[in-house]
Coordinates of N, CA and C in Angstrom, one line a residue:
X4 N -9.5 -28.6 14.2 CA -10.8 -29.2 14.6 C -11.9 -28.4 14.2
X5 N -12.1 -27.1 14.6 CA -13.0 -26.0 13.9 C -13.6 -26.2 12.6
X6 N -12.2 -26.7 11.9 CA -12.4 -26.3 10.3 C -12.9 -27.4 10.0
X7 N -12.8 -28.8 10.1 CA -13.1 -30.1 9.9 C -14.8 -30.0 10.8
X8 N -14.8 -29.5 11.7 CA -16.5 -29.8 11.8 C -17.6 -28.4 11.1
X9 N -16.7 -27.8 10.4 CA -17.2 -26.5 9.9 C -17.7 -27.1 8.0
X10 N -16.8 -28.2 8.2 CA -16.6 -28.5 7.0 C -17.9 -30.1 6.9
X11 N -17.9 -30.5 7.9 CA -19.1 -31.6 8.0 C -19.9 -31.6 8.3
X12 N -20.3 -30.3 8.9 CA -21.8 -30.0 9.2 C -22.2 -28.3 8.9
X13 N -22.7 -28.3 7.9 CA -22.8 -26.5 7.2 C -23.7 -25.9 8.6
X14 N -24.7 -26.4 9.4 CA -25.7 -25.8 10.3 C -24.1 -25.5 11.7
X15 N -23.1 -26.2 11.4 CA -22.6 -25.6 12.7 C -21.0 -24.5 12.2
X16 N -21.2 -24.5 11.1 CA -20.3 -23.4 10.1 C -20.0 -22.4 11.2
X17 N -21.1 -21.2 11.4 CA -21.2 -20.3 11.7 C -20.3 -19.9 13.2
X18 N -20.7 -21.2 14.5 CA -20.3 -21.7 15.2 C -18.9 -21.4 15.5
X19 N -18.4 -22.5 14.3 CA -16.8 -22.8 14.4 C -16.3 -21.8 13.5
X20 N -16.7 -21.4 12.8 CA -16.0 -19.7 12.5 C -15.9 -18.7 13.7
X21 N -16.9 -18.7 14.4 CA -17.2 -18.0 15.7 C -15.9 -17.1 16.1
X22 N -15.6 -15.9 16.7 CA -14.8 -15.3 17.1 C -14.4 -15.7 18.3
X23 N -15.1 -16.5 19.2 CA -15.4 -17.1 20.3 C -14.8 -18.5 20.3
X24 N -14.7 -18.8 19.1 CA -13.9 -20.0 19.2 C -12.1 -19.7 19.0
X25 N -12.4 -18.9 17.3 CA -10.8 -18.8 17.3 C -10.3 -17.8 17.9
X26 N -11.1 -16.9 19.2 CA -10.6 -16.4 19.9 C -9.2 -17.2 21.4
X27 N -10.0 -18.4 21.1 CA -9.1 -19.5 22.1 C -8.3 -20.0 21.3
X28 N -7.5 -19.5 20.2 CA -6.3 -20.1 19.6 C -5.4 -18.9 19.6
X29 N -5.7 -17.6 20.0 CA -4.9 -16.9 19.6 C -4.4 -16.7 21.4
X30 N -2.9 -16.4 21.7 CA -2.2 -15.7 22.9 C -2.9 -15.3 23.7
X31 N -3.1 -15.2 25.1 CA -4.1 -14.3 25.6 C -3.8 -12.7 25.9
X32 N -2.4 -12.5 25.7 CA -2.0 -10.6 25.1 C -1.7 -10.6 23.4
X33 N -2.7 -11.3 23.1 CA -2.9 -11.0 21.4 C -2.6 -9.8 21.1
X34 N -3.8 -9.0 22.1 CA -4.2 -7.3 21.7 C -2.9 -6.5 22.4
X35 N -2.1 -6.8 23.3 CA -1.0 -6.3 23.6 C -0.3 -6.3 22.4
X36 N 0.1 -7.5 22.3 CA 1.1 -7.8 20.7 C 1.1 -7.1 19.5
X37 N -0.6 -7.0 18.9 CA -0.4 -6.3 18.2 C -0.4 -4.5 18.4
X38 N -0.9 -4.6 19.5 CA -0.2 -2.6 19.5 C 1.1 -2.0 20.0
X39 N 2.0 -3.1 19.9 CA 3.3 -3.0 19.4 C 3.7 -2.9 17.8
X40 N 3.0 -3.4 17.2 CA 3.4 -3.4 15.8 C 3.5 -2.2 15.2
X41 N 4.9 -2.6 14.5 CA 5.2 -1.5 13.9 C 5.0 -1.2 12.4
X42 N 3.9 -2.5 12.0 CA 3.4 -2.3 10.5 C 2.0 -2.5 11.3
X43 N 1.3 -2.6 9.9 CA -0.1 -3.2 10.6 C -0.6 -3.7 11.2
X44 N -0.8 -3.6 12.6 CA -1.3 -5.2 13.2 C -2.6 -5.0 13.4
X45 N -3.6 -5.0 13.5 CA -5.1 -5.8 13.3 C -5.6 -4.8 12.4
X46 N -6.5 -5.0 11.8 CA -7.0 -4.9 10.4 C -8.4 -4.1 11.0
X47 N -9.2 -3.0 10.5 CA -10.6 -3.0 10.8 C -11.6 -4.0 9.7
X48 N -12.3 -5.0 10.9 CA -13.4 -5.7 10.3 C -13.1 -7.2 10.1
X49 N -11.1 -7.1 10.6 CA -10.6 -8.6 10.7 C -11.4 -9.5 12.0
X50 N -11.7 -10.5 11.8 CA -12.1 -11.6 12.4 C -10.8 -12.4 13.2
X51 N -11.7 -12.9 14.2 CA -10.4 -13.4 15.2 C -9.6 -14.7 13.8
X52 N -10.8 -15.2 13.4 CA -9.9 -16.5 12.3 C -9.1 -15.7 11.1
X53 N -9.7 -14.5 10.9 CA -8.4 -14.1 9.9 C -7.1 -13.8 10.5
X54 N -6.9 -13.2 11.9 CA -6.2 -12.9 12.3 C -5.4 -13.9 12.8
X55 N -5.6 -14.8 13.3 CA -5.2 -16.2 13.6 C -4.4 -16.7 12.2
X56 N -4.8 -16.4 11.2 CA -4.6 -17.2 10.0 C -3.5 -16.5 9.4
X57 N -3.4 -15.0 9.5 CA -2.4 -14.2 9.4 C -1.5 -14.1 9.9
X58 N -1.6 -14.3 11.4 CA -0.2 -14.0 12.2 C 0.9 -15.5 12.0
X59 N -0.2 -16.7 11.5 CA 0.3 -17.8 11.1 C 1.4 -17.8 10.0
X60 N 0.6 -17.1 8.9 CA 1.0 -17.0 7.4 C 2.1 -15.8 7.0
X61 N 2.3 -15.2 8.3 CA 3.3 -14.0 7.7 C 3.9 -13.2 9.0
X62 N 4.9 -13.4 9.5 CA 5.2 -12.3 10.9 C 5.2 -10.7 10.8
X63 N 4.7 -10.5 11.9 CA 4.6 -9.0 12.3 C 5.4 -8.4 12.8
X64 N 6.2 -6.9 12.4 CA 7.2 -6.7 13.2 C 7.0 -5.9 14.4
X65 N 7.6 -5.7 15.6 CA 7.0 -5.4 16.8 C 8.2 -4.4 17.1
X66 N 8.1 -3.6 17.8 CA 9.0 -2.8 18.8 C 9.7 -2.1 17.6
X67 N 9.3 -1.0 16.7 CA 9.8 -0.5 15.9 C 10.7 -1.0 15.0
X68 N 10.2 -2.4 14.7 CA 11.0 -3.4 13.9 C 12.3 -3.9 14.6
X69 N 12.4 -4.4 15.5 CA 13.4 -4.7 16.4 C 12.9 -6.2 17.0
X70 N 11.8 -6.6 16.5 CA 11.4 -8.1 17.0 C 10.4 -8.4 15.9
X71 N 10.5 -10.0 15.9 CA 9.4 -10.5 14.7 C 8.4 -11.6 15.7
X72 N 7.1 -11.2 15.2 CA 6.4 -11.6 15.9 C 5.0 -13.0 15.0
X73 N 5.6 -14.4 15.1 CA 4.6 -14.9 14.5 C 3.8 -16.5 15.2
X74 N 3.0 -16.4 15.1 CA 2.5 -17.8 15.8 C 2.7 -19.1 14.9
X75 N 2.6 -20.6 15.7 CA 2.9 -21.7 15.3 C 1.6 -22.4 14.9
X76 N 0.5 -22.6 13.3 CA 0.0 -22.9 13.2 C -0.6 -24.0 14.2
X77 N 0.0 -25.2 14.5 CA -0.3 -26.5 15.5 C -0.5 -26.0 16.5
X78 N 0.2 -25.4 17.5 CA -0.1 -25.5 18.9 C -0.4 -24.2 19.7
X79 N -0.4 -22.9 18.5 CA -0.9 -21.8 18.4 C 0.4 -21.2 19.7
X80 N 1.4 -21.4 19.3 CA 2.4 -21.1 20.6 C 3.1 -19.9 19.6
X81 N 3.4 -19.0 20.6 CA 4.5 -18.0 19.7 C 5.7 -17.8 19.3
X82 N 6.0 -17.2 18.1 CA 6.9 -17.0 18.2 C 8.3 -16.0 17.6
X83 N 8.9 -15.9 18.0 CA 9.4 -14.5 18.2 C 10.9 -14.6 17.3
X84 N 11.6 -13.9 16.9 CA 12.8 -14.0 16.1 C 13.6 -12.3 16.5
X85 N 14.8 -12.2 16.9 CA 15.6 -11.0 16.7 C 16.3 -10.7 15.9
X86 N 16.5 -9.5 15.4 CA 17.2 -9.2 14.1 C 18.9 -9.3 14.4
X87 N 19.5 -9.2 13.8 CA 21.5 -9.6 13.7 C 21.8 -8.4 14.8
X88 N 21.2 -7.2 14.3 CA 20.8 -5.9 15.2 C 21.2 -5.8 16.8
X89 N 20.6 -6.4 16.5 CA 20.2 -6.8 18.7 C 21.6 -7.8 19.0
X90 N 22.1 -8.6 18.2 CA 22.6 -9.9 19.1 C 24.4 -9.1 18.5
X91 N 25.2 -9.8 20.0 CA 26.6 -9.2 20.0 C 27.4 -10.9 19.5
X92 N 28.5 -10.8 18.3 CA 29.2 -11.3 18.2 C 31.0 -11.3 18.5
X93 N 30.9 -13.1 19.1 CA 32.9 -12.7 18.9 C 33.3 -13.9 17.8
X94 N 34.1 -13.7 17.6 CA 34.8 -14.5 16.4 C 36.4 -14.5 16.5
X95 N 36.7 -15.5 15.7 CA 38.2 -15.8 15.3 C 38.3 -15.5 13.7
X96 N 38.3 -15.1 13.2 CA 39.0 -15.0 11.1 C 39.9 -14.5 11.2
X97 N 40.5 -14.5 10.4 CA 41.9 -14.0 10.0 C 41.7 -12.2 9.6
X98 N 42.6 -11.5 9.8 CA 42.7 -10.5 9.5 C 42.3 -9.5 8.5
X99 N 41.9 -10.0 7.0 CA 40.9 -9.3 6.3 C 39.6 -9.8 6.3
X100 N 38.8 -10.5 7.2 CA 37.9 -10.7 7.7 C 37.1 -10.3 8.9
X101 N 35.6 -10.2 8.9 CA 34.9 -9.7 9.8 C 33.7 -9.6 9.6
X102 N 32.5 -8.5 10.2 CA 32.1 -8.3 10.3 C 30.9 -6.9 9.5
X103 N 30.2 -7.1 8.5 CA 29.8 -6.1 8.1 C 28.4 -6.1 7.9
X104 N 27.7 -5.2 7.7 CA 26.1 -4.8 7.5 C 25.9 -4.9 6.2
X105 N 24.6 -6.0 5.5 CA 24.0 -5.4 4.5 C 22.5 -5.3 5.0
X106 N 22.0 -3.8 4.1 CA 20.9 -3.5 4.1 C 19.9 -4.1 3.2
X107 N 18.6 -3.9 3.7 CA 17.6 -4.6 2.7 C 18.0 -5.9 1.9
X108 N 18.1 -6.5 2.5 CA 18.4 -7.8 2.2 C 17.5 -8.9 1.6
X109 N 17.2 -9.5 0.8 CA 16.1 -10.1 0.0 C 15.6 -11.2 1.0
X110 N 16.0 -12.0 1.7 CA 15.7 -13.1 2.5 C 15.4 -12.8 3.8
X111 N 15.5 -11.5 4.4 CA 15.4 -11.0 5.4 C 14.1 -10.5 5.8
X112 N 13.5 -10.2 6.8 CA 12.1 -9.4 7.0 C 12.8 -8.3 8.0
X113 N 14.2 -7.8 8.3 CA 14.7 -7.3 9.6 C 15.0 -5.9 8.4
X114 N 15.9 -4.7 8.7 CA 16.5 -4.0 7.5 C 17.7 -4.2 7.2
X115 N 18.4 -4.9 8.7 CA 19.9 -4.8 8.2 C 20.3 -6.2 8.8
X116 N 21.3 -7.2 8.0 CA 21.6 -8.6 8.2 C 23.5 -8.7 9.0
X117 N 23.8 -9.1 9.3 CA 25.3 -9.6 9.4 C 25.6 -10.3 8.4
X118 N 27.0 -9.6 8.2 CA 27.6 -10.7 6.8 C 29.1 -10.5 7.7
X119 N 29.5 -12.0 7.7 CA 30.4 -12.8 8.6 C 31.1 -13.0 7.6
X120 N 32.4 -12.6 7.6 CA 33.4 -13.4 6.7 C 35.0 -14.0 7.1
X121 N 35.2 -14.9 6.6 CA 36.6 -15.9 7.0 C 36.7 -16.2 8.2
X122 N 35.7 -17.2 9.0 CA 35.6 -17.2 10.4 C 36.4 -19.1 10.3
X123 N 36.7 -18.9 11.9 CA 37.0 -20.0 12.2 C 35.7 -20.7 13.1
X124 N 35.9 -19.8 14.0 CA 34.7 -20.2 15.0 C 34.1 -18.8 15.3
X125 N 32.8 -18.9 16.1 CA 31.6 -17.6 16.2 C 31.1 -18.2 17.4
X126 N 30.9 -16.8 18.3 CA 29.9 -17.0 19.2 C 28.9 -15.9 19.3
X127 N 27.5 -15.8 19.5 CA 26.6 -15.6 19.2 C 26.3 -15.3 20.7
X128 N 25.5 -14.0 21.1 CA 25.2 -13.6 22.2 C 24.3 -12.5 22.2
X129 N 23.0 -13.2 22.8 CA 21.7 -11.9 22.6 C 21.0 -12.1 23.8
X130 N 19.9 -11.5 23.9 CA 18.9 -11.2 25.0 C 17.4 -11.0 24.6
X131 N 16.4 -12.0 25.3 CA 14.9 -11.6 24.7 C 14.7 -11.5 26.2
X132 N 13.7 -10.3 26.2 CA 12.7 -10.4 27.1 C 12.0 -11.3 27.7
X133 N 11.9 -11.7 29.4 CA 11.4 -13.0 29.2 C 9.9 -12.5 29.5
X134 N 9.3 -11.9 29.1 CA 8.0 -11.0 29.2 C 7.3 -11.8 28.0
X135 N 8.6 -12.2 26.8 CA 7.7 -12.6 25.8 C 7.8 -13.9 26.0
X136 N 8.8 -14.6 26.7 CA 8.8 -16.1 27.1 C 7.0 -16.5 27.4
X137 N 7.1 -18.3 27.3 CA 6.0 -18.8 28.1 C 5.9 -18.9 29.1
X138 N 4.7 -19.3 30.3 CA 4.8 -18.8 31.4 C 5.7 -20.0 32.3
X139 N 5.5 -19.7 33.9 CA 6.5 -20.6 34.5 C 6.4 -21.9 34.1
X140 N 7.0 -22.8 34.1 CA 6.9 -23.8 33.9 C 6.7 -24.6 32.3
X141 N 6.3 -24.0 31.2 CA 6.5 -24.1 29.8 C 7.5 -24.4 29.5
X142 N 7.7 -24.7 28.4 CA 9.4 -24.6 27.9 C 9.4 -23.7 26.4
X143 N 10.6 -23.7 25.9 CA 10.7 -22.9 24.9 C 12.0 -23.2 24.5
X144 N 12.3 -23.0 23.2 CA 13.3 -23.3 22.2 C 13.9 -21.8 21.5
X145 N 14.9 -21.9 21.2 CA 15.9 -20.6 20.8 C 16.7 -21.5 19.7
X146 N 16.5 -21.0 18.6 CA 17.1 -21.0 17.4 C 18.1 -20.3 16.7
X147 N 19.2 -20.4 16.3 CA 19.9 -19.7 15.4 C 19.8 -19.8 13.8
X148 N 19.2 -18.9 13.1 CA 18.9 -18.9 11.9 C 20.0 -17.9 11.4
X149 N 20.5 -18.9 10.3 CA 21.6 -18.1 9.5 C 21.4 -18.7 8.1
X150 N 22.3 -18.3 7.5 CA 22.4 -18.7 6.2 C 24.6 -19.1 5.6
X151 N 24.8 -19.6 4.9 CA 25.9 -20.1 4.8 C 26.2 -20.0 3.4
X152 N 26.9 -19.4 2.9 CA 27.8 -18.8 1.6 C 29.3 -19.2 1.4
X153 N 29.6 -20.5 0.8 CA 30.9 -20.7 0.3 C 31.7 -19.9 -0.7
X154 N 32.9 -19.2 -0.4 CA 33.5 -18.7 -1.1 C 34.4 -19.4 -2.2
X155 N 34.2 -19.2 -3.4 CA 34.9 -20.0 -4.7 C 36.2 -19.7 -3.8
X156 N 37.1 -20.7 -4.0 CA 38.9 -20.7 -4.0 C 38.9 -21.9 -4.8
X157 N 40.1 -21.9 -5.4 CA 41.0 -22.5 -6.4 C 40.5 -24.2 -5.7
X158 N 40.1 -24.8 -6.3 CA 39.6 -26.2 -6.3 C 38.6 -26.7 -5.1
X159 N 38.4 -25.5 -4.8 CA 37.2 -25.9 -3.5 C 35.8 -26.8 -4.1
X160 N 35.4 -26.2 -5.6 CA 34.3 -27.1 -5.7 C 34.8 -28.6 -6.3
X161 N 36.4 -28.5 -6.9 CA 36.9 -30.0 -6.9 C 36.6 -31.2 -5.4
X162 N 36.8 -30.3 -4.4 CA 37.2 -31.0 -2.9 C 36.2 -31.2 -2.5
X163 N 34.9 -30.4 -2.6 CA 33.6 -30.5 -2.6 C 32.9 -31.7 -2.8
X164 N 33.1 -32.0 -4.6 CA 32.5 -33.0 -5.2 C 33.5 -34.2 -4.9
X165 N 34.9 -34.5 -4.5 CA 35.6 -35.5 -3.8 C 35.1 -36.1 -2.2
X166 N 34.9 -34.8 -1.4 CA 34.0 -35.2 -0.2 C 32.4 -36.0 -0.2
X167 N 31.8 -35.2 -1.5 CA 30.6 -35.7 -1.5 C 30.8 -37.1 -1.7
X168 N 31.5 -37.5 -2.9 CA 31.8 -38.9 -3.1 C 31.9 -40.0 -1.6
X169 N 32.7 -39.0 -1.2 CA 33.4 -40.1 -0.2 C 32.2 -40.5 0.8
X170 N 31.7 -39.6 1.1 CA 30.2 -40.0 2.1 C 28.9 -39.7 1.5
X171 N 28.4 -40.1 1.4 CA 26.7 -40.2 0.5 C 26.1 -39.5 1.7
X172 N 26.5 -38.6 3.0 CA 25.6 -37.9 3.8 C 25.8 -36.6 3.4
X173 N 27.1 -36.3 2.9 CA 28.1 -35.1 2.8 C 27.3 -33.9 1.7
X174 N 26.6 -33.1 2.4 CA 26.3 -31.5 1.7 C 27.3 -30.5 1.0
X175 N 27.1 -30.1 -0.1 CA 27.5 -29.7 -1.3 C 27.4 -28.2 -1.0
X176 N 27.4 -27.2 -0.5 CA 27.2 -25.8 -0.7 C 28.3 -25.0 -1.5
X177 N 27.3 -24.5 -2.7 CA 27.8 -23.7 -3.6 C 27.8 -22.6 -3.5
X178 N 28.8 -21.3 -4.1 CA 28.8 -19.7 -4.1 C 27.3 -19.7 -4.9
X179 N 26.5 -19.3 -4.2 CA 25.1 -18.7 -4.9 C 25.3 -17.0 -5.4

């Protein structure tokens, strides 16, 4: 709304850029948040709307890179992500299967990822601070972000493209 009356009336620009305004879009322990960061967090000479626009467009890592810290453009709510790091897994795979670390990982912002192999089933088990939760009565949502890598075996992409056939809902994932 700022930007749209910033945008239809140039005498009230100044206004709705105002620090004072997009100061009420950002968390009210903004300045906590970022003096956790463990890269840069506020900028000398940044404006509350650049900062707003940044923590939107790119997360910050927090707690010596052990939390990702980024806000929800719409409803300016936060939000937080933990790296493979922090969270304990159990699993069922078969015997030359498990568990291993890659570093620096290209799709990652964390340093080190889980790579899960020949699982049956996985359970997933971690802990956030509820310091960073919303307050009583809010709600909040917890996500599992992973990623999924099919291993070539002997006719798998035959069975693949036979399943696909058979249901027009049926997803295709290929060894990338």
């Amino acid at each position: 709304d700022a930007c749209r009356l910033a945008a239809t009336a140039s005498a009230l620009r100044a206004a709705a850029d105002s620090d004072e305004v997009w100061g009420s879009f950002l968390p009210a322990d903004w300045a906590d948040v970022l003096a956790r960061c463990s890269t840069a967090g506020s900028r000398e000479g940044e404006t509350k709307k650049e900062l707003f626009s940044r923590l939107c467009g790119s997360p910050v890592l927090l707690d010596g890179c052990n939390l990702s810290f980024s806000l929800d453009r719409r409803s300016g709510g936060k939000k937080y992500m933990i790296p493979a790091k922090a969270l304990c897994y159990g699993w069922s795979g078969y015997p030359y299967g498990g568990l291993a670390w890659s570093h620096c990982h290209p799709h990652s912002r964390f340093r080190e990822v889980a790579v899960l192999s020949h699982l049956c089933w996985l359970d997933v088990y971690g802990i956030l601070n509820t310091k960073n939760l919303p307050g009583v009565g809010r709600g909040y949502a917890a996500y599992l972000v992973y990623r999924v890598h099919w291993l070539p075996t002997p006719n798998t992409a035959q069975k693949q493209r036979e399943k696909a056939t058979a249901s027009s809902a049926a997803a295709i994932c290929n060894h990338e």
